[in-house]
PDB file of C-alpha atoms in Angstrom:
ATOM      1  CA  MET A  88      20.174 -50.314 -35.434  1.00 89.00           C
ATOM      2  CA  ALA A  89      19.524 -54.417 -33.988  1.00 94.00           C
ATOM      3  CA  HIS A  90      21.967 -56.502 -32.573  1.00 96.00           C
ATOM      4  CA  PHE A  91      21.466 -60.027 -32.997  1.00 97.00           C
ATOM      5  CA  ARG A  92      23.642 -63.572 -31.482  1.00 97.00           C
ATOM      6  CA  ASN A  93      24.322 -66.152 -33.188  1.00 98.00           C
ATOM      7  CA  VAL A  94      23.024 -68.768 -32.088  1.00 98.00           C
ATOM      8  CA  SER A  95      22.954 -71.446 -35.566  1.00 97.00           C
ATOM      9  CA  PRO A  96      23.258 -75.314 -33.458  1.00 97.00           C
ATOM     10  CA  ILE A  97      25.870 -74.671 -36.558  1.00 96.00           C
ATOM     11  CA  GLY A  98      28.278 -72.427 -35.058  1.00 97.00           C
ATOM     12  CA  ALA A  99      30.200 -69.951 -37.096  1.00 98.00           C
ATOM     13  CA  LEU A 100      28.484 -68.608 -40.291  1.00 97.00           C
ATOM     14  CA  ASP A 101      28.928 -66.463 -42.968  1.00 97.00           C
ATOM     15  CA  ILE A 102      26.398 -63.781 -43.370  1.00 95.00           C
ATOM     16  CA  PRO A 103      26.641 -62.368 -46.511  1.00 94.00           C
ATOM     17  CA  ALA A 104      24.841 -60.005 -45.791  1.00 91.00           C
ATOM     18  CA  LEU A 105      26.833 -59.225 -43.175  1.00 93.00           C
ATOM     19  CA  GLY A 106      30.172 -59.403 -45.830  1.00 95.00           C
ATOM     20  CA  ARG A 107      31.444 -61.797 -42.831  1.00 97.00           C
ATOM     21  CA  ILE A 108      31.554 -65.062 -40.917  1.00 97.00           C
ATOM     22  CA  VAL A 109      30.205 -64.550 -37.330  1.00 97.00           C
ATOM     23  CA  GLN A 110      31.451 -66.684 -34.769  1.00 98.00           C
ATOM     24  CA  ALA A 111      29.334 -68.946 -32.603  1.00 97.00           C
ATOM     25  CA  GLY A 112      28.062 -66.743 -29.875  1.00 97.00           C
ATOM     26  CA  GLU A 113      29.329 -63.138 -31.404  1.00 97.00           C
ATOM     27  CA  VAL A 114      26.861 -60.333 -31.153  1.00 96.00           C
ATOM     28  CA  PHE A 115      26.740 -58.104 -33.864  1.00 96.00           C
ATOM     29  CA  GLU A 116      25.279 -54.656 -35.549  1.00 95.00           C
ATOM     30  CA  VAL A 117      22.369 -55.013 -38.320  1.00 95.00           C
ATOM     31  CA  THR A 118      20.828 -52.313 -40.321  1.00 94.00           C
ATOM     32  CA  LYS A 119      17.343 -51.605 -40.363  1.00 94.00           C
ATOM     33  CA  GLN A 120      17.126 -52.883 -43.854  1.00 95.00           C
ATOM     34  CA  THR A 121      18.498 -56.186 -42.607  1.00 95.00           C
ATOM     35  CA  GLU A 122      17.021 -56.710 -39.021  1.00 94.00           C
ATOM     36  CA  ASP A 123      14.187 -58.459 -40.387  1.00 96.00           C
ATOM     37  CA  PHE A 124      16.383 -61.175 -42.157  1.00 95.00           C
ATOM     38  CA  PHE A 125      17.439 -61.915 -38.956  1.00 97.00           C
ATOM     39  CA  ASP A 126      14.378 -61.945 -36.982  1.00 97.00           C
ATOM     40  CA  ALA A 127      12.747 -64.456 -39.460  1.00 97.00           C
ATOM     41  CA  GLN A 128      15.431 -67.204 -38.214  1.00 97.00           C
ATOM     42  CA  PRO A 129      15.539 -68.257 -34.449  1.00 97.00           C
ATOM     43  CA  GLY A 130      17.030 -70.638 -34.888  1.00 97.00           C
ATOM     44  CA  ASN A 131      20.376 -68.715 -35.827  1.00 97.00           C
ATOM     45  CA  PHE A 132      19.612 -65.540 -34.268  1.00 98.00           C
ATOM     46  CA  ALA A 133      18.508 -64.329 -31.047  1.00 98.00           C
ATOM     47  CA  ARG A 134      18.185 -60.591 -30.445  1.00 97.00           C
ATOM     48  CA  VAL A 135      19.521 -59.122 -27.930  1.00 96.00           C
ATOM     49  CA  ALA A 136      18.229 -55.993 -26.209  1.00 91.00           C
ATOM     50  CA  GLU A 137      20.040 -52.823 -26.822  1.00 75.00           C
ATOM     51  CA  PRO A 138      22.115 -51.055 -23.853  1.00 63.00           C
ATOM     52  CA  LYS A 139      20.905 -48.005 -22.430  1.00 62.00           C
ATOM     53  CA  LYS A 140      21.539 -44.350 -23.377  1.00 61.00           C
ATOM     54  CA  GLY A 141      24.218 -43.099 -21.281  1.00 55.00           C
ATOM     55  CA  LYS A 142      25.314 -46.841 -20.356  1.00 51.00           C
ATOM     56  CA  SER A 143      27.832 -48.755 -22.874  1.00 47.00           C
ATOM     57  CA  ALA A 144      29.088 -52.630 -22.538  1.00 47.00           C
ATOM     58  CA  LYS A 145      32.691 -53.209 -20.943  1.00 42.00           C
ATOM     59  CA  PRO A 146      34.999 -52.602 -24.116  1.00 43.00           C
ATOM     60  CA  ALA A 147      36.784 -56.097 -24.997  1.00 40.00           C
ATOM     61  CA  ALA A 148      39.884 -54.640 -24.009  1.00 40.00           C
ATOM     62  CA  SER A 149      38.953 -54.012 -20.356  1.00 40.00           C
ATOM     63  CA  VAL A 150      37.783 -58.065 -19.669  1.00 43.00           C
ATOM     64  CA  ALA A 151      40.330 -60.660 -17.751  1.00 44.00           C
ATOM     65  CA  PRO A 152      41.714 -62.505 -19.961  1.00 50.00           C
ATOM     66  CA  SER A 153      40.835 -66.312 -19.520  1.00 52.00           C
ATOM     67  CA  GLY A 154      42.127 -67.540 -16.115  1.00 55.00           C
ATOM     68  CA  ALA A 155      43.508 -64.263 -14.936  1.00 52.00           C
ATOM     69  CA  GLY A 156      42.918 -64.489 -10.651  1.00 55.00           C
ATOM     70  CA  ASP A 157      42.174 -68.367 -11.400  1.00 53.00           C
ATOM     71  CA  THR A 158      43.199 -69.585  -8.217  1.00 55.00           C
ATOM     72  CA  THR A 159      43.049 -73.094  -9.366  1.00 54.00           C
ATOM     73  CA  ASP A 160      45.920 -75.541  -8.875  1.00 56.00           C
ATOM     74  CA  THR A 161      47.671 -76.267 -12.220  1.00 52.00           C
ATOM     75  CA  PRO A 162      51.408 -77.651 -12.606  1.00 55.00           C
ATOM     76  CA  GLU A 163      52.465 -73.879 -13.275  1.00 56.00           C
ATOM     77  CA  GLY A 164      50.850 -72.993 -10.706  1.00 53.00           C
ATOM     78  CA  ASP A 165      52.621 -75.603  -8.238  1.00 52.00           C
ATOM     79  CA  GLU A 166      55.614 -74.912  -9.396  1.00 52.00           C
ATOM     80  CA  GLN A 167      54.982 -70.955  -8.757  1.00 52.00           C
ATOM     81  CA  LYS A 168      54.322 -71.301  -4.904  1.00 52.00           C
ATOM     82  CA  GLU A 169      57.189 -74.072  -4.514  1.00 53.00           C
ATOM     83  CA  GLU A 170      59.072 -70.517  -6.052  1.00 54.00           C
ATOM     84  CA  SER A 171      57.305 -68.118  -3.535  1.00 52.00           C
ATOM     85  CA  ARG A 172      58.623 -70.471   0.289  1.00 51.00           C
TER      86      ARG A 172
END
């Protein structure tokens, strides 16, 4: 199976061949029968190299949430600094 990324300038796209909406930047898998459809639209879809066997991408759950470990000063961060003094 082939993997593609939604690179459409429009953003999220409803893809009838998949039966769902693909978000902007989302990587998705397509069947061998439909990959030519996606290859024919380089302005909307970019083929993504498949991971080598034995190596896989990290599951989404193991990725730190946005802002985790962020040390930039924010109003909340200032309050936390004052509390710890």
